[in-house]
Amino acid sequence: MKAVCWQSANEVRVETVPDPTILNPRDAIIKITSTAICGSDLHIYGGYIPTVQKGDIIGHEFMGEVVEVGSGVNNLKIGVDAKRLLPGDRVVVPSTIGCGHCNYCQRDMWSLCDNSNTKGWMEEKLYGNITSAIYGYSHLLGGYAGAQAEYIRVPFADVGVVKVPPDLPDEMLLFISDAIPTGYMGAELCDIQPGDTVAVWGCGAVGQFAMISAYMMGAERVIAIDRFPERLEMARKFAKAETINYEDVDAGEALKEMTGGRGPDACIDAVGLEAHGVGLEDFYDQTKQKLRLETDRPHVLRQMMVAARKGGTLSIMGVYGGFVDKMPFGAAINKGLTFRMGQMHGQKYMHLLLNLILDGKLDPSFVVTHQLPLEQAPYGYEIFQQKKDNCIKVVLKP
Ligand SMILES: NC(=O)c1ccc[n+]([C@@H]2O[C@H](COP(=O)([O-])OP(=O)(O)OC[C@H]3O[C@@H](n4cnc5c(N)ncnc54)[C@H](O)[C@@H]3O)[C@@H](O)[C@H]2O)c1
Ligand SMILES: [Zn+2]
Ligand SMILES: [Zn+2]
């Protein structure tokens, strides 16, 4: 089959690789009909995620059709009138892999699964514990083949897919896999109270869904921060946010002004480790990152800590990989901030999000700006990384 294989920093290629096969009874094989490029894939593409090797198949946001089911895939909890998974079923698959049986999965904390990351010894050394595997997201996080391919092996298929109806287009359903639950969890972690103001850094797909979710959860105002006009425009039009272009004004100052000097009640980071900065601070972080003296550029984290109101909450969904520097921790402790964060728990949200879409309460397809054949993945990565051609979300069609 054809698959997108990482080569080296800023280079991917579409190569011919062996087809996946059933390895364990709880596996299923899915023929992929749509697979998106996520902001997290850009961190791999840019060479910022350790233990990605030349030739690894990347990608984790996907849906498709079941072609083969292992003998142990039963007792399904996979949604719309499904009792069994059968060849021909149409499914969306969350990006994090969870076993469904460990203490964390049972408590709906699927991205902390004890069992899916079988290469966890590496992560244990670095992070102190083993978290769940993610498709196509480094050997540190399990070394599973990714989803930017024609076919994929889905482990724990009895708990790790949601069956979706045949009549809606892929673009309405695909983002249940990753971007929507990430935005939704980002808002949920803010514990939004009626009347709250929520500021969201980053107007990519994750940021857009965080804004929409914040309103669903009772926020009175949502303020979006980015620098690309087309992304800010999308936030105004589809997520009904007020916007700040941080290249025109100082985002921290603007937030103070817009909230009567108080600061937002909650701040969501939908940017992550490749945050773009301005001025000397940007030069400092770019240089340290290039010299491998810090792994991540924490502009947004710093700004959120200073901008949030006293007693406010920071919800961090942007991905960080290692070490950050010059964090204003004095602000955090003295202002009594709450930090919440994590890789999203896809299986916790997939039914709820599917129902929002089926009930007509959410149409996520507005984020798609580019649909490309799988062969054009290298071009897709380039325009998404460099935000060329007003690119916000690329969907690849194998
Ligand atoms: N936690 C999870 O489970 C999970 C899941 C999916 C994605 N993510 C992460 O979410 C983040 C966003 O993903 P995406 O797909 O929306 O990516 P994206 O690249 O489309 O969006 C990132 C946005 O951040 C903006 N940005 C950069 N620096 C900024 C700054 N200083 N202030 C404000 N905005 C700034 C960029 O202009 C861009 O619009 C990534 O870090 C990704 O890895 C996390
Ligand atoms: Zn992702
Ligand atoms: Zn588990």
Short mmCIF file of C-alpha atoms and ligand atoms in Angstrom, two decimals:
data_model
loop_
_atom_site.label_atom_id
_atom_site.label_comp_id
_atom_site.label_asym_id
_atom_site.label_seq_id
_atom_site.Cartn_x
_atom_site.Cartn_y
_atom_site.Cartn_z
CA MET A 1 0.00 0.00 0.00
CA LYS A 2 0.94 3.69 -0.23
CA ALA A 3 1.77 5.60 2.96
CA VAL A 4 3.27 8.91 4.07
CA CYS A 5 6.69 8.15 5.53
CA TRP A 6 8.78 10.62 7.53
CA GLN A 7 12.32 11.05 6.15
CA SER A 8 14.02 13.83 8.09
CA ALA A 9 13.14 17.30 9.38
CA ASN A 10 10.80 18.96 6.86
CA GLU A 11 10.70 15.99 4.48
CA VAL A 12 8.01 13.34 4.04
CA ARG A 13 7.57 10.99 1.09
CA VAL A 14 4.79 8.76 -0.15
CA GLU A 15 6.27 5.26 -0.29
CA THR A 16 5.10 1.72 -0.93
CA VAL A 17 5.06 -0.29 2.30
CA PRO A 18 3.64 -3.69 3.38
CA ASP A 19 -0.11 -3.84 4.07
CA PRO A 20 -1.05 -4.14 7.77
CA THR A 21 -2.39 -7.45 9.05
CA ILE A 22 -4.31 -8.58 12.13
CA LEU A 23 -1.75 -9.27 14.88
CA ASN A 24 -4.01 -9.60 17.93
CA PRO A 25 -7.59 -10.84 18.30
CA ARG A 26 -8.87 -7.37 19.24
CA ASP A 27 -7.44 -5.75 16.07
CA ALA A 28 -9.35 -4.52 13.05
CA ILE A 29 -8.02 -3.43 9.67
CA ILE A 30 -9.49 -0.18 8.31
CA LYS A 31 -9.36 1.06 4.73
CA ILE A 32 -8.84 4.79 5.18
CA THR A 33 -11.17 7.12 3.27
CA SER A 34 -10.02 10.43 4.81
CA THR A 35 -6.99 11.34 6.91
CA ALA A 36 -6.12 14.85 8.04
CA ILE A 37 -2.84 16.56 8.80
CA CYS A 38 -2.93 17.78 12.42
CA GLY A 39 -0.86 20.55 14.03
CA SER A 40 0.76 17.72 16.01
CA ASP A 41 2.01 16.21 12.74
CA LEU A 42 3.77 19.50 12.06
CA HIS A 43 5.82 18.98 15.24
CA ILE A 44 6.96 15.64 13.81
CA TYR A 45 7.47 17.09 10.33
CA GLY A 46 9.64 19.87 11.78
CA GLY A 47 11.79 17.31 13.61
CA TYR A 48 10.76 18.38 17.13
CA ILE A 49 9.45 15.03 18.37
CA PRO A 50 12.16 12.60 19.52
CA THR A 51 12.30 8.91 18.43
CA VAL A 52 10.60 9.37 15.05
CA GLN A 53 12.64 7.30 12.61
CA LYS A 54 13.20 7.51 8.87
CA GLY A 55 10.46 5.53 7.15
CA ASP A 56 7.90 5.77 9.98
CA ILE A 57 4.31 6.11 8.74
CA ILE A 58 2.81 9.21 10.35
CA GLY A 59 -0.73 10.59 10.82
CA HIS A 60 -3.41 9.97 13.47
CA GLU A 61 -6.63 11.77 12.48
CA PHE A 62 -8.63 9.39 10.31
CA MET A 63 -11.76 7.47 9.38
CA GLY A 64 -12.63 4.73 6.97
CA GLU A 65 -14.25 1.39 6.26
CA VAL A 66 -13.67 -1.82 8.19
CA VAL A 67 -12.19 -4.55 5.97
CA GLU A 68 -11.19 -7.21 8.50
CA VAL A 69 -12.08 -7.88 12.14
CA GLY A 70 -10.15 -9.98 14.67
CA SER A 71 -11.83 -12.86 16.50
CA GLY A 72 -11.73 -11.01 19.84
CA VAL A 73 -13.58 -7.88 18.78
CA ASN A 74 -16.86 -8.30 20.62
CA ASN A 75 -18.92 -6.70 23.40
CA LEU A 76 -18.78 -3.50 21.45
CA LYS A 77 -19.55 -0.11 22.89
CA ILE A 78 -19.15 1.66 19.59
CA GLY A 79 -22.28 3.71 19.20
CA VAL A 80 -25.11 3.94 16.73
CA ASP A 81 -27.02 0.65 17.05
CA ALA A 82 -23.82 -1.37 16.80
CA LYS A 83 -23.42 -4.66 18.59
CA ARG A 84 -20.62 -6.02 16.45
CA LEU A 85 -18.01 -4.57 14.18
CA LEU A 86 -18.36 -5.96 10.67
CA PRO A 87 -16.51 -5.57 7.39
CA GLY A 88 -18.15 -2.69 5.53
CA ASP A 89 -18.89 -0.66 8.68
CA ARG A 90 -17.93 3.00 8.48
CA VAL A 91 -15.93 4.17 11.51
CA VAL A 92 -14.04 7.12 12.96
CA VAL A 93 -11.04 6.24 15.13
CA PRO A 94 -9.73 8.39 18.00
CA SER A 95 -6.03 9.21 17.72
CA THR A 96 -5.06 7.93 21.17
CA ILE A 97 -5.00 4.16 21.65
CA GLY A 98 -6.60 2.78 24.83
CA CYS A 99 -7.06 -0.79 26.02
CA GLY A 100 -10.40 -0.18 27.74
CA HIS A 101 -9.50 -2.38 30.70
CA CYS A 102 -6.81 -0.63 32.75
CA ASN A 103 -7.64 1.66 35.63
CA TYR A 104 -7.08 4.80 33.52
CA CYS A 105 -9.27 3.68 30.61
CA GLN A 106 -11.97 2.63 33.06
CA ARG A 107 -11.86 6.15 34.50
CA ASP A 108 -12.23 7.63 30.99
CA MET A 109 -8.63 8.88 30.95
CA TRP A 110 -7.83 7.05 27.74
CA SER A 111 -4.69 8.96 26.81
CA LEU A 112 -3.14 7.71 30.04
CA CYS A 113 -3.76 4.01 29.22
CA ASP A 114 -1.29 1.69 30.93
CA ASN A 115 -1.25 -0.96 28.23
CA SER A 116 -1.25 0.44 24.69
CA ASN A 117 2.29 1.81 24.67
CA THR A 118 4.34 -1.36 24.58
CA LYS A 119 7.55 0.61 24.09
CA GLY A 120 6.87 2.61 27.23
CA TRP A 121 10.25 2.01 28.83
CA MET A 122 11.62 4.93 26.79
CA GLU A 123 8.85 7.25 27.92
CA GLU A 124 9.15 6.07 31.51
CA LYS A 125 12.78 7.17 31.53
CA LEU A 126 11.93 10.61 30.16
CA TYR A 127 8.55 11.37 31.76
CA GLY A 128 8.51 9.06 34.80
CA ASN A 129 5.44 7.10 33.62
CA ILE A 130 4.04 5.42 30.55
CA THR A 131 1.12 7.11 28.78
CA SER A 132 -1.04 5.79 25.96
CA ALA A 133 0.21 5.21 22.46
CA ILE A 134 -0.85 7.51 19.63
CA TYR A 135 -1.01 6.31 16.01
CA GLY A 136 2.02 7.40 14.01
CA TYR A 137 3.46 9.52 16.79
CA SER A 138 7.02 8.32 17.50
CA HIS A 139 8.48 5.24 19.13
CA LEU A 140 8.33 6.99 22.49
CA LEU A 141 4.53 6.88 22.14
CA GLY A 142 4.25 3.29 21.00
CA GLY A 143 5.74 3.13 17.51
CA TYR A 144 2.38 2.25 15.89
CA ALA A 145 2.04 2.78 12.14
CA GLY A 146 0.20 6.01 11.36
CA ALA A 147 -2.94 6.81 9.42
CA GLN A 148 -1.73 8.75 6.40
CA ALA A 149 -1.92 5.53 4.43
CA GLU A 150 -4.36 3.37 2.51
CA TYR A 151 -4.89 0.91 5.38
CA ILE A 152 -4.20 0.79 9.12
CA ARG A 153 -4.28 -1.75 11.94
CA VAL A 154 -6.50 -0.53 14.79
CA PRO A 155 -5.78 -2.31 18.09
CA PHE A 156 -8.49 -2.62 20.78
CA ALA A 157 -11.06 -2.05 18.04
CA ASP A 158 -13.89 -3.09 20.38
CA VAL A 159 -13.42 0.10 22.40
CA GLY A 160 -11.41 2.23 19.99
CA VAL A 161 -13.76 3.14 17.13
CA VAL A 162 -17.10 4.87 16.76
CA LYS A 163 -19.44 3.56 14.13
CA VAL A 164 -20.93 6.37 12.03
CA PRO A 165 -23.92 6.47 9.68
CA PRO A 166 -23.41 6.22 5.91
CA ASP A 167 -25.22 9.37 4.84
CA LEU A 168 -22.94 12.19 6.07
CA PRO A 169 -19.80 13.24 4.17
CA ASP A 170 -16.39 12.38 5.67
CA GLU A 171 -15.63 16.05 6.40
CA MET A 172 -18.57 16.19 8.84
CA LEU A 173 -17.27 13.21 10.83
CA LEU A 174 -13.49 13.00 10.42
CA PHE A 175 -12.55 15.48 13.14
CA ILE A 176 -14.27 13.44 15.87
CA SER A 177 -10.97 11.56 15.62
CA ASP A 178 -8.80 14.34 17.02
CA ALA A 179 -9.36 18.07 16.53
CA ILE A 180 -12.89 18.30 17.97
CA PRO A 181 -12.31 16.26 21.16
CA THR A 182 -9.10 18.22 21.71
CA GLY A 183 -10.88 21.55 21.49
CA TYR A 184 -13.78 20.20 23.53
CA MET A 185 -11.53 18.86 26.27
CA GLY A 186 -9.62 22.15 26.25
CA ALA A 187 -12.87 23.96 27.06
CA GLU A 188 -14.01 21.32 29.55
CA LEU A 189 -10.79 21.67 31.54
CA CYS A 190 -11.58 25.38 32.01
CA ASP A 191 -14.58 24.51 34.20
CA ILE A 192 -16.44 27.38 32.55
CA GLN A 193 -18.98 29.25 34.65
CA PRO A 194 -21.84 31.26 33.12
CA GLY A 195 -20.55 34.70 32.18
CA ASP A 196 -16.91 33.67 31.86
CA THR A 197 -14.51 35.13 29.32
CA VAL A 198 -12.31 32.51 27.65
CA ALA A 199 -9.23 33.47 25.63
CA VAL A 200 -7.97 30.98 23.04
CA TRP A 201 -4.45 31.19 21.64
CA GLY A 202 -4.21 29.65 18.17
CA CYS A 203 -6.91 29.69 15.46
CA GLY A 204 -6.13 26.35 13.84
CA ALA A 205 -8.73 23.58 13.85
CA VAL A 206 -8.10 22.81 17.54
CA GLY A 207 -8.52 26.46 18.53
CA GLN A 208 -11.71 26.82 16.46
CA PHE A 209 -13.32 23.80 18.14
CA ALA A 210 -12.17 25.00 21.58
CA MET A 211 -13.94 28.32 20.96
CA ILE A 212 -17.19 26.68 19.81
CA SER A 213 -17.05 24.30 22.79
CA ALA A 214 -16.43 27.17 25.24
CA TYR A 215 -19.67 28.82 24.09
CA MET A 216 -21.51 25.48 24.38
CA MET A 217 -20.32 25.25 27.98
CA GLY A 218 -21.63 28.69 28.91
CA ALA A 219 -18.86 31.17 28.16
CA GLU A 220 -20.18 34.68 27.60
CA ARG A 221 -17.20 35.90 25.60
CA VAL A 222 -14.55 34.10 23.62
CA ILE A 223 -11.46 35.98 22.47
CA ALA A 224 -9.21 34.42 19.83
CA ILE A 225 -5.53 35.26 19.32
CA ASP A 226 -3.48 34.56 16.17
CA ARG A 227 -1.68 36.49 13.45
CA PHE A 228 -3.10 35.05 10.21
CA PRO A 229 -6.06 37.13 8.95
CA GLU A 230 -7.84 34.13 7.38
CA ARG A 231 -7.67 32.17 10.62
CA LEU A 232 -8.91 35.15 12.66
CA GLU A 233 -11.67 35.62 10.10
CA MET A 234 -12.70 31.97 10.52
CA ALA A 235 -12.79 32.46 14.32
CA ARG A 236 -15.08 35.47 13.92
CA LYS A 237 -17.34 33.90 11.32
CA PHE A 238 -17.75 30.32 12.53
CA ALA A 239 -16.79 30.43 16.21
CA LYS A 240 -18.28 33.89 16.87
CA ALA A 241 -15.13 34.99 18.68
CA GLU A 242 -13.74 38.47 19.14
CA THR A 243 -10.21 38.51 17.79
CA ILE A 244 -6.76 39.91 18.51
CA ASN A 245 -3.98 39.95 15.93
CA TYR A 246 -0.87 39.78 18.10
CA GLU A 247 1.26 41.31 15.37
CA ASP A 248 -0.83 44.48 15.45
CA VAL A 249 -1.14 44.85 19.23
CA ASP A 250 0.37 43.33 22.38
CA ALA A 251 -2.02 40.43 23.06
CA GLY A 252 -1.58 40.61 26.84
CA GLU A 253 -2.33 44.34 26.94
CA ALA A 254 -5.29 43.93 24.60
CA LEU A 255 -6.78 41.19 26.78
CA LYS A 256 -6.49 43.38 29.88
CA GLU A 257 -8.19 46.22 28.08
CA MET A 258 -11.01 44.01 26.76
CA THR A 259 -11.73 42.59 30.23
CA GLY A 260 -11.80 45.80 32.24
CA GLY A 261 -8.27 45.29 33.55
CA ARG A 262 -9.09 41.89 35.02
CA GLY A 263 -7.82 39.33 32.50
CA PRO A 264 -9.70 36.34 31.07
CA ASP A 265 -11.18 33.75 33.44
CA ALA A 266 -9.66 30.94 31.43
CA CYS A 267 -6.92 30.71 28.81
CA ILE A 268 -6.62 27.85 26.33
CA ASP A 269 -3.32 27.06 24.58
CA ALA A 270 -4.13 25.67 21.12
CA VAL A 271 -0.65 26.46 19.77
CA GLY A 272 1.99 24.26 21.39
CA LEU A 273 5.74 23.99 21.18
CA GLU A 274 6.28 25.79 17.87
CA ALA A 275 4.71 29.02 19.06
CA HIS A 276 5.80 32.02 17.09
CA GLY A 277 7.00 34.95 19.18
CA VAL A 278 7.75 38.59 18.63
CA GLY A 279 10.95 40.56 19.19
CA LEU A 280 13.82 39.57 21.45
CA GLU A 281 11.87 36.81 23.18
CA ASP A 282 11.40 35.05 19.85
CA PHE A 283 15.09 35.35 18.99
CA TYR A 284 15.98 33.92 22.42
CA ASP A 285 13.74 30.86 22.08
CA GLN A 286 14.54 30.20 18.42
CA THR A 287 18.24 30.24 19.23
CA LYS A 288 17.96 28.05 22.32
CA GLN A 289 15.79 25.55 20.43
CA LYS A 290 18.24 25.39 17.52
CA LEU A 291 21.12 24.81 19.94
CA ARG A 292 19.02 22.09 21.63
CA LEU A 293 19.21 24.03 24.94
CA GLU A 294 15.44 23.92 25.18
CA THR A 295 13.09 21.68 23.24
CA ASP A 296 9.95 23.83 23.18
CA ARG A 297 9.13 27.50 22.57
CA PRO A 298 6.76 28.49 25.39
CA HIS A 299 5.65 31.99 24.28
CA VAL A 300 1.99 31.19 24.73
CA LEU A 301 2.46 29.61 28.16
CA ARG A 302 4.33 32.68 29.37
CA GLN A 303 1.71 35.04 27.96
CA MET A 304 -1.20 33.08 29.43
CA MET A 305 0.36 33.09 32.92
CA VAL A 306 0.58 36.87 32.90
CA ALA A 307 -2.70 37.57 31.06
CA ALA A 308 -5.06 35.32 33.10
CA ARG A 309 -7.11 36.87 35.84
CA LYS A 310 -6.23 36.09 39.47
CA GLY A 311 -7.42 32.59 40.30
CA GLY A 312 -7.87 31.84 36.59
CA THR A 313 -7.38 28.54 34.77
CA LEU A 314 -4.87 27.66 32.06
CA SER A 315 -5.92 24.78 29.84
CA ILE A 316 -3.03 23.52 27.74
CA MET A 317 -3.92 21.40 24.70
CA GLY A 318 -1.02 22.53 22.51
CA VAL A 319 1.58 19.79 22.55
CA TYR A 320 4.91 20.15 24.35
CA GLY A 321 7.64 17.56 24.12
CA GLY A 322 10.28 18.30 26.71
CA PHE A 323 11.78 21.30 28.44
CA VAL A 324 10.70 24.94 28.58
CA ASP A 325 12.59 27.93 29.85
CA LYS A 326 11.95 31.33 31.50
CA MET A 327 8.48 30.56 32.76
CA PRO A 328 7.03 33.36 34.93
CA PHE A 329 6.19 30.97 37.72
CA GLY A 330 6.00 33.82 40.21
CA ALA A 331 2.92 35.07 38.40
CA ALA A 332 1.33 31.61 38.53
CA ILE A 333 1.83 31.06 42.26
CA ASN A 334 1.01 34.57 43.39
CA LYS A 335 -2.12 34.75 41.23
CA GLY A 336 -3.23 31.27 42.32
CA LEU A 337 -3.59 29.92 38.80
CA THR A 338 -4.85 26.42 38.03
CA PHE A 339 -3.02 24.47 35.32
CA ARG A 340 -4.85 21.69 33.48
CA MET A 341 -3.61 19.90 30.38
CA GLY A 342 -3.23 16.65 28.54
CA GLN A 343 -3.46 14.63 25.40
CA MET A 344 -7.16 14.32 24.69
CA HIS A 345 -9.19 11.31 25.85
CA GLY A 346 -10.80 10.54 22.46
CA GLN A 347 -12.88 7.54 23.48
CA LYS A 348 -14.50 9.59 26.28
CA TYR A 349 -15.93 12.14 23.84
CA MET A 350 -16.55 10.32 20.56
CA HIS A 351 -20.22 9.36 21.15
CA LEU A 352 -21.14 12.73 22.59
CA LEU A 353 -19.52 14.56 19.67
CA LEU A 354 -21.10 12.26 17.08
CA ASN A 355 -24.51 12.99 18.61
CA LEU A 356 -23.89 16.76 18.46
CA ILE A 357 -23.20 16.38 14.74
CA LEU A 358 -26.16 14.04 14.11
CA ASP A 359 -28.46 16.43 16.02
CA GLY A 360 -27.36 19.29 13.76
CA LYS A 361 -25.72 21.20 16.61
CA LEU A 362 -22.21 21.10 15.15
CA ASP A 363 -20.97 21.15 11.56
CA PRO A 364 -17.17 20.89 11.76
CA SER A 365 -16.56 20.78 8.01
CA PHE A 366 -15.91 24.54 7.87
CA VAL A 367 -12.26 24.05 8.89
CA VAL A 368 -11.32 22.17 5.70
CA THR A 369 -9.43 24.41 3.26
CA HIS A 370 -7.61 21.75 1.19
CA GLN A 371 -8.46 18.24 -0.02
CA LEU A 372 -5.58 16.45 -1.71
CA PRO A 373 -4.83 12.94 -2.93
CA LEU A 374 -2.48 11.05 -0.57
CA GLU A 375 0.31 11.34 -3.18
CA GLN A 376 0.33 15.10 -2.63
CA ALA A 377 1.03 14.82 1.11
CA PRO A 378 4.49 16.48 0.80
CA TYR A 379 2.81 19.54 -0.72
CA GLY A 380 0.08 19.40 1.94
CA TYR A 381 2.68 19.43 4.71
CA GLU A 382 4.53 22.32 3.14
CA ILE A 383 1.52 24.61 2.75
CA PHE A 384 0.17 23.73 6.20
CA GLN A 385 3.50 24.30 7.93
CA GLN A 386 4.07 27.60 6.20
CA LYS A 387 0.39 28.61 6.27
CA LYS A 388 0.56 29.22 2.50
CA ASP A 389 -2.49 29.50 0.24
CA ASN A 390 -4.65 30.33 3.32
CA CYS A 391 -4.21 26.72 4.42
CA ILE A 392 -5.97 25.88 7.71
CA LYS A 393 -6.75 22.15 7.44
CA VAL A 394 -5.62 19.59 4.87
CA VAL A 395 -7.57 16.37 4.32
CA LEU A 396 -5.75 13.64 2.38
CA LYS A 397 -7.70 11.13 0.30
CA PRO A 398 -5.89 7.77 -0.04
N1 LIG B 1 -3.51 17.56 23.34
C1 LIG B 1 -3.95 16.87 22.30
O1 LIG B 1 -4.52 15.80 22.45
C2 LIG B 1 -3.82 17.46 20.94
C3 LIG B 1 -4.53 16.95 19.85
C4 LIG B 1 -4.44 17.59 18.62
C5 LIG B 1 -3.63 18.70 18.47
N2 LIG B 1 -2.91 19.15 19.55
C6 LIG B 1 -2.03 20.33 19.46
O2 LIG B 1 -2.82 21.48 19.33
C7 LIG B 1 -2.03 22.51 18.71
C8 LIG B 1 -2.82 23.15 17.59
O3 LIG B 1 -3.11 22.21 16.57
P1 LIG B 1 -3.75 22.70 15.18
O4 LIG B 1 -4.01 21.50 14.37
O5 LIG B 1 -4.85 23.64 15.42
O6 LIG B 1 -2.45 23.47 14.56
P2 LIG B 1 -2.27 24.72 13.61
O7 LIG B 1 -0.84 24.76 13.23
O8 LIG B 1 -3.30 24.73 12.53
O9 LIG B 1 -2.60 25.97 14.56
C9 LIG B 1 -1.68 26.59 15.42
C10 LIG B 1 -1.99 28.08 15.40
O10 LIG B 1 -1.23 28.72 16.42
C11 LIG B 1 -0.92 30.03 15.94
N3 LIG B 1 0.14 30.62 16.77
C12 LIG B 1 1.49 30.43 16.70
N4 LIG B 1 2.12 31.19 17.63
C13 LIG B 1 1.14 31.86 18.29
C14 LIG B 1 1.16 32.82 19.35
N5 LIG B 1 2.30 33.20 19.92
N6 LIG B 1 -0.03 33.31 19.79
C15 LIG B 1 -1.21 32.93 19.22
N7 LIG B 1 -1.28 32.03 18.20
C16 LIG B 1 -0.13 31.51 17.74
C17 LIG B 1 -0.53 29.76 14.49
O11 LIG B 1 -0.53 30.93 13.74
C18 LIG B 1 -1.61 28.76 14.09
O12 LIG B 1 -2.74 29.41 13.56
C19 LIG B 1 -0.73 21.80 18.26
O13 LIG B 1 0.28 22.02 19.24
C20 LIG B 1 -1.11 20.35 18.28
O14 LIG B 1 0.02 19.54 18.49
C21 LIG B 1 -3.00 18.55 20.75
ZN ZN B 2 -3.58 15.52 16.43
ZN ZN B 3 -6.00 1.18 29.15
#
